CSV table of C-alpha atoms in Angstrom, one decimal:
chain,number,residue,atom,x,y,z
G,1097,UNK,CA,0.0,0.0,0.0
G,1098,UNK,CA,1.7,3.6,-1.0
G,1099,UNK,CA,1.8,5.7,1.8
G,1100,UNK,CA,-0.6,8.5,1.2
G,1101,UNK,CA,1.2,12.2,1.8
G,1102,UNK,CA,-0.2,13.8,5.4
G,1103,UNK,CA,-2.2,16.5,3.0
G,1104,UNK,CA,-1.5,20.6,3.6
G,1105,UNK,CA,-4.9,21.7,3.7
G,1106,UNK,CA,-6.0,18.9,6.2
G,1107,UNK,CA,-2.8,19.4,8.3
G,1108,UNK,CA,-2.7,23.2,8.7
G,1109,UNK,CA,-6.2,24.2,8.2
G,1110,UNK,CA,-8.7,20.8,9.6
G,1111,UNK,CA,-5.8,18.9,11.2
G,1112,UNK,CA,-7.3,15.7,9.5
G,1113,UNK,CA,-3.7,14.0,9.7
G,1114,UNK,CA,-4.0,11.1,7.4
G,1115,UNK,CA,-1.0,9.2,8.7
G,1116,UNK,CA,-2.0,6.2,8.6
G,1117,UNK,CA,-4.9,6.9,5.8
G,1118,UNK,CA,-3.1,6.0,2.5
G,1119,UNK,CA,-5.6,6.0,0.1
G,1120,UNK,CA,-7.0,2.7,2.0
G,1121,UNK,CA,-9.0,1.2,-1.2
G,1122,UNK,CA,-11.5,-0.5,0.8
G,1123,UNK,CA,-13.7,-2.3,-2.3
G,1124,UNK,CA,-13.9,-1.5,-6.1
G,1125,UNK,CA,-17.5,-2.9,-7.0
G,1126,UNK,CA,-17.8,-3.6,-10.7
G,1127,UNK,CA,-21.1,-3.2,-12.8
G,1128,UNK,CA,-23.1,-5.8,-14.1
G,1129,UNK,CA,-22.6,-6.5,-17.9
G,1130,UNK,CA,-24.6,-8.6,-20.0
G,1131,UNK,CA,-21.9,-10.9,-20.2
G,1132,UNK,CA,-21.2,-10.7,-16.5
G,1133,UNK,CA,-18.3,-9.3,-14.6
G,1134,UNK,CA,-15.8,-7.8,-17.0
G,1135,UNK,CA,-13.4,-5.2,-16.7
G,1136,UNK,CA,-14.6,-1.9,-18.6
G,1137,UNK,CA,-13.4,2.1,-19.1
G,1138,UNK,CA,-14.7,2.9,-15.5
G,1139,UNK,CA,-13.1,0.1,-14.0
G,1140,UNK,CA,-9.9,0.8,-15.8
G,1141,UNK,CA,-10.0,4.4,-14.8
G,1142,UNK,CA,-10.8,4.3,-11.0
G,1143,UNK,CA,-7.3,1.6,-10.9
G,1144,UNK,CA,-5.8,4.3,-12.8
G,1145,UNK,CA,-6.9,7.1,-10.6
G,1146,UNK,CA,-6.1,5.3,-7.6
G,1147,UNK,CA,-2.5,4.4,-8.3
G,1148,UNK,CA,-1.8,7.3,-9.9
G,1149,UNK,CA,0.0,10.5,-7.7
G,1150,UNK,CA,-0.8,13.7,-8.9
G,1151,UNK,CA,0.1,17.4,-7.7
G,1152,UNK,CA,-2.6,20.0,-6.6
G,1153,UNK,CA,-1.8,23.7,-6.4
G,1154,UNK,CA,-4.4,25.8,-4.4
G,1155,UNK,CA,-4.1,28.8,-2.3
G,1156,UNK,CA,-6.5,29.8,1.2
G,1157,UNK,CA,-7.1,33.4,0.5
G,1158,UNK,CA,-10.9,33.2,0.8
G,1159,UNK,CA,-10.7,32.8,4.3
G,1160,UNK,CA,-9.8,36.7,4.4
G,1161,UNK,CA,-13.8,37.1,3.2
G,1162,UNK,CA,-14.6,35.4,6.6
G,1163,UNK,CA,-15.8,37.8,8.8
G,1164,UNK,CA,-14.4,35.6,11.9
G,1165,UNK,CA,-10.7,35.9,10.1
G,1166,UNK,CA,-8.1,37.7,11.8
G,1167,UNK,CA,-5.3,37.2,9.5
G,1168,UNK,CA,-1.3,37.5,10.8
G,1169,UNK,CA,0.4,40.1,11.6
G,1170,UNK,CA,2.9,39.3,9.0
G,1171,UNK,CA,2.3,37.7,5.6
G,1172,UNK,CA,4.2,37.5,2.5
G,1173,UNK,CA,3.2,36.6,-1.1
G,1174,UNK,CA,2.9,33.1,-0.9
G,1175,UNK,CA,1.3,33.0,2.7
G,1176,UNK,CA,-1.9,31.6,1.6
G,1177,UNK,CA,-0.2,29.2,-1.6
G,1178,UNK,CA,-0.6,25.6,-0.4
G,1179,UNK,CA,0.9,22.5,-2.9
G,1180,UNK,CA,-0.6,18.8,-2.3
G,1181,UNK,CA,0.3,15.5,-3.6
G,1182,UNK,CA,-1.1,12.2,-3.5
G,1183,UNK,CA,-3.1,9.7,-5.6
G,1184,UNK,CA,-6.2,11.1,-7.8
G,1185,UNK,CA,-8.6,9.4,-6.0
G,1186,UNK,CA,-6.9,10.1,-2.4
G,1187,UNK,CA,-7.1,14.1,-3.1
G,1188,UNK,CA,-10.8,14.2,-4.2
G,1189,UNK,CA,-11.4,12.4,-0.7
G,1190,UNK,CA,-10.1,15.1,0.9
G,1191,UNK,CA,-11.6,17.6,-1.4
G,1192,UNK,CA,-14.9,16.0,-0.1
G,1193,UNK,CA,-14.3,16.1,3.6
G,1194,UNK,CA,-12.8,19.6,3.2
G,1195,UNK,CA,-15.9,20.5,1.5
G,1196,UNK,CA,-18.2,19.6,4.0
G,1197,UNK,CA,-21.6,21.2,5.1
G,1198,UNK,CA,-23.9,21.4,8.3
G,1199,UNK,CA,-27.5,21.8,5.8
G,1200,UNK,CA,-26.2,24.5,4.5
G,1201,UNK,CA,-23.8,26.4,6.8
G,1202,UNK,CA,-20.0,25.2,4.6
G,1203,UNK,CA,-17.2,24.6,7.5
G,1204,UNK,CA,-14.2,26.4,5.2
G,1205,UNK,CA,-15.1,28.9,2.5
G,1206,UNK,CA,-12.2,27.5,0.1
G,1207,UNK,CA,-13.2,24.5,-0.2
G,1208,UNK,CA,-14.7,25.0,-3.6
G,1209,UNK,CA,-11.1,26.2,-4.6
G,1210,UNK,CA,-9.4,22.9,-3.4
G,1211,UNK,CA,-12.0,20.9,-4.8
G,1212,UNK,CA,-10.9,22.9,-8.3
G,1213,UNK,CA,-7.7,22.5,-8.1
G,1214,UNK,CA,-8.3,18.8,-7.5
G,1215,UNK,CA,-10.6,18.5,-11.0
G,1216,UNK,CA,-7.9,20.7,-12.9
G,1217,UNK,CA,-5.0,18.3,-11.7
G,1218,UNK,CA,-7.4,15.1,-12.1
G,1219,UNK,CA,-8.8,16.0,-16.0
G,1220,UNK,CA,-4.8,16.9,-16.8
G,1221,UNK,CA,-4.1,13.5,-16.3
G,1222,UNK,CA,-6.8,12.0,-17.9
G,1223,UNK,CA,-6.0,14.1,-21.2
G,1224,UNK,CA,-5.9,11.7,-24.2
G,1225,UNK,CA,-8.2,9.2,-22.9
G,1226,UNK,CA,-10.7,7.9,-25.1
G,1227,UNK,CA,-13.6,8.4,-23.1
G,1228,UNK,CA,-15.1,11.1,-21.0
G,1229,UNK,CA,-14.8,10.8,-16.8
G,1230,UNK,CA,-16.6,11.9,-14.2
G,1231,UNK,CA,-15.6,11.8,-10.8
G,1232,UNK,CA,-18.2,12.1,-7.4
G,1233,UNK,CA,-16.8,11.5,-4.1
G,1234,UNK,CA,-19.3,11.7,-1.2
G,1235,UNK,CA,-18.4,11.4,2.3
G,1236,UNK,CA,-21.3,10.9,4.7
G,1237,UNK,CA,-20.3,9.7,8.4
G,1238,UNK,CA,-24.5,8.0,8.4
G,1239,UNK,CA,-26.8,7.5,5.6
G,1240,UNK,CA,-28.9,10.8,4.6
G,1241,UNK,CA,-26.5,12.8,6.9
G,1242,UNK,CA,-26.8,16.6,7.4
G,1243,UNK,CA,-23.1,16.3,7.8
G,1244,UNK,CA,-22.1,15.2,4.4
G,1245,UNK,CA,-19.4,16.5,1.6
G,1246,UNK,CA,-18.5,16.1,-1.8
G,1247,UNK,CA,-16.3,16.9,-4.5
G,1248,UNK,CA,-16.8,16.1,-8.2
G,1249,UNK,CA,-14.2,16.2,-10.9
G,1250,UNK,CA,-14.6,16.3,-14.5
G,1251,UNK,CA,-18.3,17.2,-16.4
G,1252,UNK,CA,-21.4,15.3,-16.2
G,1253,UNK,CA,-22.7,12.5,-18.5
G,1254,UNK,CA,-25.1,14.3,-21.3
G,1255,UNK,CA,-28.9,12.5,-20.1
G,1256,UNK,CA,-29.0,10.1,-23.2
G,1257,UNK,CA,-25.5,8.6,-23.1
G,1258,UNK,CA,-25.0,4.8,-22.3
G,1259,UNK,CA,-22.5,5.3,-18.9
G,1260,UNK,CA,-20.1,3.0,-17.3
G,1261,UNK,CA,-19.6,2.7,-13.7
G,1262,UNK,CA,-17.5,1.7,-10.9
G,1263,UNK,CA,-17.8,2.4,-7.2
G,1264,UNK,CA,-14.6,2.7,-4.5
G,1265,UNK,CA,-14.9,3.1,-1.5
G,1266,UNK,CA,-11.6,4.6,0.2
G,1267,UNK,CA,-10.6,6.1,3.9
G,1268,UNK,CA,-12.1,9.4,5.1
G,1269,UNK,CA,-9.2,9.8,6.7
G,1270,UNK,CA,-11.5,9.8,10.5
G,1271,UNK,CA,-11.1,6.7,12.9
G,1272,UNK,CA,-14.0,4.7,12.0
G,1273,UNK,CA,-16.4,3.1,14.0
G,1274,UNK,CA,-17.3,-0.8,14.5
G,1275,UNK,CA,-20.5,-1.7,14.6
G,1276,UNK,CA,-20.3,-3.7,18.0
G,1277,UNK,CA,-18.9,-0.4,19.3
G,1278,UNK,CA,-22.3,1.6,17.9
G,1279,UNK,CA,-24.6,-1.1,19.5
G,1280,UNK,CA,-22.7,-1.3,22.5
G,1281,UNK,CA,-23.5,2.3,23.2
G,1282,UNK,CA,-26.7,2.6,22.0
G,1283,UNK,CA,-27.5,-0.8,24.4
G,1284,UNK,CA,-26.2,1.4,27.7
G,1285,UNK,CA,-29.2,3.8,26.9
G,1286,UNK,CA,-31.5,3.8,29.4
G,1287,UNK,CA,-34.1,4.1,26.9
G,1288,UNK,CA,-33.9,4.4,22.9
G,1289,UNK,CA,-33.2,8.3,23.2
G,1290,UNK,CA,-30.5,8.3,25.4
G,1291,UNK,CA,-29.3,5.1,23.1
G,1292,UNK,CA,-29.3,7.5,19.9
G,1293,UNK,CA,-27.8,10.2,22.0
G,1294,UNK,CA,-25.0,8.0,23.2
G,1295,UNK,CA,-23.9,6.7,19.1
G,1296,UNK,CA,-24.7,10.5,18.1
G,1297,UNK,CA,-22.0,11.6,20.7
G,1298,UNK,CA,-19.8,8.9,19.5
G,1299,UNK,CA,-20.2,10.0,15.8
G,1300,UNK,CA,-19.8,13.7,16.9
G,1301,UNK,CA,-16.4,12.9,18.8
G,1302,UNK,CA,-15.1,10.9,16.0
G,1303,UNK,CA,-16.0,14.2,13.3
G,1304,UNK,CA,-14.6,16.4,15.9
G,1305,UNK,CA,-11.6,14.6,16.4
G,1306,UNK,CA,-10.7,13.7,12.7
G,1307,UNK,CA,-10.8,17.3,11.9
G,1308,UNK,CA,-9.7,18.8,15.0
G,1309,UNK,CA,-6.7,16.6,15.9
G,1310,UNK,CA,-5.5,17.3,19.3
G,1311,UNK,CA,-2.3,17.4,19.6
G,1312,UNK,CA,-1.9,19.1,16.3
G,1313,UNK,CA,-5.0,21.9,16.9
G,1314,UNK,CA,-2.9,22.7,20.5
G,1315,UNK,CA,0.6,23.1,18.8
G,1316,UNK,CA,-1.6,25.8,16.3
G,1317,UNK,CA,-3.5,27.5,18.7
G,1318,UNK,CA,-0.3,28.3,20.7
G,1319,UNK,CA,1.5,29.1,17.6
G,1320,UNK,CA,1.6,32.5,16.1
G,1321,UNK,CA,1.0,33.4,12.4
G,1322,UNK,CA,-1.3,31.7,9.7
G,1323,UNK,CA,-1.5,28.6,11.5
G,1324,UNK,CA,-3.1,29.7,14.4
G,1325,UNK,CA,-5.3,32.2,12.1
G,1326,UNK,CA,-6.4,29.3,10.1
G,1327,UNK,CA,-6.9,27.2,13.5
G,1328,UNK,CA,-9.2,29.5,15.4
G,1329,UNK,CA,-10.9,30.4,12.1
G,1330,UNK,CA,-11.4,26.7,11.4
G,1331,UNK,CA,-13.1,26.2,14.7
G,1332,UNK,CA,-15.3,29.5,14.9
G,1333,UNK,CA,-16.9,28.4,11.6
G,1334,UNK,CA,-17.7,24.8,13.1
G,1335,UNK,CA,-18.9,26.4,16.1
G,1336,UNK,CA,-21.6,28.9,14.0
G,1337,UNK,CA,-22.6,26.0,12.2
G,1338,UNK,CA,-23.4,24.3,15.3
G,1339,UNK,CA,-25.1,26.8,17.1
G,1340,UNK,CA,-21.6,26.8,19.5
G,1341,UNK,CA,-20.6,30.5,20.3
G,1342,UNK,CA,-16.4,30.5,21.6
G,1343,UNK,CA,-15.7,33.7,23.8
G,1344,UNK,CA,-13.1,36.3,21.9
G,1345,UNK,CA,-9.9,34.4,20.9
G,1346,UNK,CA,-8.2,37.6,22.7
G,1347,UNK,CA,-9.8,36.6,26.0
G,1348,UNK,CA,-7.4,35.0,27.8
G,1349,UNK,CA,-9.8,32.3,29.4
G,1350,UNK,CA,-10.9,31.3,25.8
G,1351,UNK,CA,-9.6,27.9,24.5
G,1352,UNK,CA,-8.6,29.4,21.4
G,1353,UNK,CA,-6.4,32.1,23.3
G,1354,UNK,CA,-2.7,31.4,22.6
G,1355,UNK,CA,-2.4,32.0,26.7
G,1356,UNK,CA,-5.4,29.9,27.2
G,1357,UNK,CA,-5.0,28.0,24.8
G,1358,UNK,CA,-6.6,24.6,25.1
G,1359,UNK,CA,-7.8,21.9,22.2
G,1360,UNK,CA,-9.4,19.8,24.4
G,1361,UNK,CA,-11.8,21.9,26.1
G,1362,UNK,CA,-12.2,23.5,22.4
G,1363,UNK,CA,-13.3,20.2,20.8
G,1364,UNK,CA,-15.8,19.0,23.7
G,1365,UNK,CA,-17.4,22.3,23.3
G,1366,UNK,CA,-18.1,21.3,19.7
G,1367,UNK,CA,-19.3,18.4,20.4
G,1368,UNK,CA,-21.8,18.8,23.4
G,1369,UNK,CA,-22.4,23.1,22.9
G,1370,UNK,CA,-22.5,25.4,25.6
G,1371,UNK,CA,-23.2,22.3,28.1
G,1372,UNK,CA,-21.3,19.6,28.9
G,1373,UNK,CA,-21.8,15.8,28.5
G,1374,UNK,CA,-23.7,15.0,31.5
G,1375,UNK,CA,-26.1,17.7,30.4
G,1376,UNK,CA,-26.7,17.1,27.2
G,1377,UNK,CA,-27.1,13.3,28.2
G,1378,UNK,CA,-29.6,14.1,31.3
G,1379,UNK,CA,-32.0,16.9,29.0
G,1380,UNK,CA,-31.9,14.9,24.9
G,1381,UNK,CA,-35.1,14.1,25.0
G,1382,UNK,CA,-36.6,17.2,26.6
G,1383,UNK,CA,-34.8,19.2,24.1
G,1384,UNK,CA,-35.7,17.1,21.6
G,1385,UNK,CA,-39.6,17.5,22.4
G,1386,UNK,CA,-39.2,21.6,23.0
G,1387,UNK,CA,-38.4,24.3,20.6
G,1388,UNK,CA,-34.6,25.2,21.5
G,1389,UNK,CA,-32.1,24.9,18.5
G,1390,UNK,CA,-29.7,21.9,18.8
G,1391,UNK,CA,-26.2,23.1,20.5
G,1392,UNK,CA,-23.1,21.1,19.4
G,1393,UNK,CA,-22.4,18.7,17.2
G,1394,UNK,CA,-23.9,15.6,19.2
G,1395,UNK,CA,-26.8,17.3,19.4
G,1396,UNK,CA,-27.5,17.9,15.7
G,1397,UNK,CA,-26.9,14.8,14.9
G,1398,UNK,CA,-29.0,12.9,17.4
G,1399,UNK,CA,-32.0,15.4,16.4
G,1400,UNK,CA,-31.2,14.6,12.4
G,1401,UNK,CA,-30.7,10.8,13.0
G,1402,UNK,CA,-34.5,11.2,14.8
G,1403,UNK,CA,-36.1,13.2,12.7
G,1404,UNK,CA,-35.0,13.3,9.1
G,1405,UNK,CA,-31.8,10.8,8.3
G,1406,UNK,CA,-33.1,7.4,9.8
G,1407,UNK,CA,-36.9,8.9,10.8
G,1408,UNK,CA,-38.3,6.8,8.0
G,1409,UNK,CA,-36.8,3.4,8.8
G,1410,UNK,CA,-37.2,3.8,12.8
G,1411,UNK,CA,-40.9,4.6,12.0
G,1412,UNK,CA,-40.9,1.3,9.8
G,1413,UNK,CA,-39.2,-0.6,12.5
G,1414,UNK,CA,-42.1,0.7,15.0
G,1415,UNK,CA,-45.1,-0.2,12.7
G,1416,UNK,CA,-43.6,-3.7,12.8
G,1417,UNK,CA,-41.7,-4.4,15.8
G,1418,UNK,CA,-43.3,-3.7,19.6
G,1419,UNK,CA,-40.9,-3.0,22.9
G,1420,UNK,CA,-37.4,-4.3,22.8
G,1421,UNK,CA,-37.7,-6.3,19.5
G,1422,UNK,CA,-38.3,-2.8,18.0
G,1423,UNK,CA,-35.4,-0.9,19.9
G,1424,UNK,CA,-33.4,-3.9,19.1
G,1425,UNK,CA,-33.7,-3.8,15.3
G,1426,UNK,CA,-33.3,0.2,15.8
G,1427,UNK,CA,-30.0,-0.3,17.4
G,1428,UNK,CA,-28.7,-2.4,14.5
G,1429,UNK,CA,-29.9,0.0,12.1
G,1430,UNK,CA,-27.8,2.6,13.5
G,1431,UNK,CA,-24.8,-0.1,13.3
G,1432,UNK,CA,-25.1,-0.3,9.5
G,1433,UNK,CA,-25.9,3.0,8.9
G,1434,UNK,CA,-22.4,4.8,10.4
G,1435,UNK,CA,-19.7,5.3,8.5
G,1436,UNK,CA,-17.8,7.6,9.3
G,1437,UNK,CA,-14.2,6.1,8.3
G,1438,UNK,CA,-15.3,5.5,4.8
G,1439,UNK,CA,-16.1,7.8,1.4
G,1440,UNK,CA,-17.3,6.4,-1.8
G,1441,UNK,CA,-15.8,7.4,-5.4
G,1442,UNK,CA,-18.2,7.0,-8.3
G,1443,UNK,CA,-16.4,6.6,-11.9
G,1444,UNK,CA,-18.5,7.0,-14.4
G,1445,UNK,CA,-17.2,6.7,-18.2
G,1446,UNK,CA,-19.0,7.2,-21.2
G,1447,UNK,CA,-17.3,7.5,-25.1
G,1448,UNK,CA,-17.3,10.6,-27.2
């Protein structure tokens, strides 16, 4: 396996460290032919894109538009120029968890730009192919997420062409979790709520964590130039999309002061709001039933599990199922529904 390249934008700007990440190709699923399994273009060109190392130049200098941004005292002219490399299909999976959304609210306004730079650098090596590629890459940590990104390359199929296809389905890059974990928790519920509470937190710490890494957010928070600026941008932007407010980074008892400056504290505050765990444990399923806005990341997610991602199968389960045999099948659902270590790549192919 070729180790995949710890990537720039992930490092200095989401501290996603991909160490251990490599472009982990965990399944290439090929379409059904008439004749069978066969190798064709798509299948051909997701091998190709996977082996094949490519270099991505991009620079950060949207985040000045941020309102939040307090750029660094001192900058030169290649402050915000960033250079990646790493294979095809490894860089548009971190153009898709770079890109990610809350509904609507984006975590990092240049993550159209990285994804850009990823198609340009992605269609240059495809020049001279004999057929037209496009490229989706979709990470969702649970089906129908609210947290979800993606990042295309390359143009859509035209409606009435005849399209190959071939799925992959590679690392996000975040520590993943097994489904005996997920059941585990949701089984030390005292009731179904508190069991979708306890996987939501789980989900929440694992986002949190993949693009917050600890040891590297603390080193960048206690640093000084466009490191920290991109850090304590990075996390004010997660925060407003969570309905998390952070007191003034200048405020000394702030986690994301350099003198106060504390990752830990800074990443539970994400996850469980302007409460902590025990709280937001104790009160789900009153605040679930009243009209306050969900506050941290935990808590969006167990309110969009409940009502919109998995509402239609849990209602499904309850129209069938009575009493434990219902919460039972509800607790596997939520084990095959999380994924937050994996992202799929589609190929599609079609000729001229």
């Amino acid at each position: 396996m070729n180790e995949r390249a710890v990537s720039t934008v992930l490092d200095v700007a989401l501290a996603l460290l991909l160490v251990s990440a490599s472009v982990l190709v965990l399944g290439l699923y090929l379409q059904d032919s008439d004749d069978g399994l066969e190798e064709t273009d798509a299948d051909r060109t997701a091998e190709t894109l996977a082996a094949t190392t490519i270099s991505v130049q991009y620079d950060l200098s949207a985040v000045e538009e941020g309102d939040q941004f307090v750029p660094p005292e001192k900058t030169s002219a290649n402050t915000y120029d960033r250079t990646e490399y790493g294979p095809a299909t490894g860089l548009l999976a971190d153009a898709a968890v770079t890109n990610a959304r809350v509904d609507d609210d984006r975590l990092l306004t240049y993550g159209d730009e990285y994804e850009d730079a990823v198609d340009a650098s992605i269609g240059s090596t495809l020049v001279g192919s004999n057929h037209h590629v496009y490229a989706v890459a979709v990470w969702e940590p649970y089906e129908n997420a609210t947290v979800r990104g993606e990042a295309t390359a390359g143009q859509r199929s035209p409606p009435d062409e005849d399209v190959g296809s071939a799925t992959l389905t590679v690392s996000s890059g975040m520590t993943d979790l097994e489904e005996e974990t997920i059941r585990e928790a949701y089984e030390n519920g005292d009731d179904r709520e508190e069991g979708i509470a306890l996987v939501s937190e789980l989900i929440a710490e694992r986002i949190v964590d993949g693009y917050f890494d600890h040891e590297a957010s603390q080193h960048a928070l206690e640093s000084q130039g466009i490191d920290r600026s991109l850090k304590v941008y990075h996390y004010q932007q997660t925060a407003a999309a969570t309905n998390v407010e952070f007191d003034d980074p200048d405020d000394g008892e702030s986690p994301l002061s350099r003198t106060g400056a504390n990752a830990t504290a800074a990443n539970e505050r994400l996850v469980y709001g302007d409460e902590d765990r025990n709280v937001f444990l104790e009160d789900f399923w009153e605040w679930l039933i009243g009209d306050d806005e969900a506050n941290g990341l935990a808590a969006l997610i167990a309110e969009d599990i409940t009502e919109e991602a998995l509402a239609d199968e849990i209602d499904a389960i309850d129209e069938e199922y009575d009493g434990d045999a219902a919460n039972e099948r509800v607790g596997e659902l939520l084990a095959e529904s999380v994924s937050v270590g994996e992202l799929t790549i589609t190929i599609q192919t079609w000729d001229s």
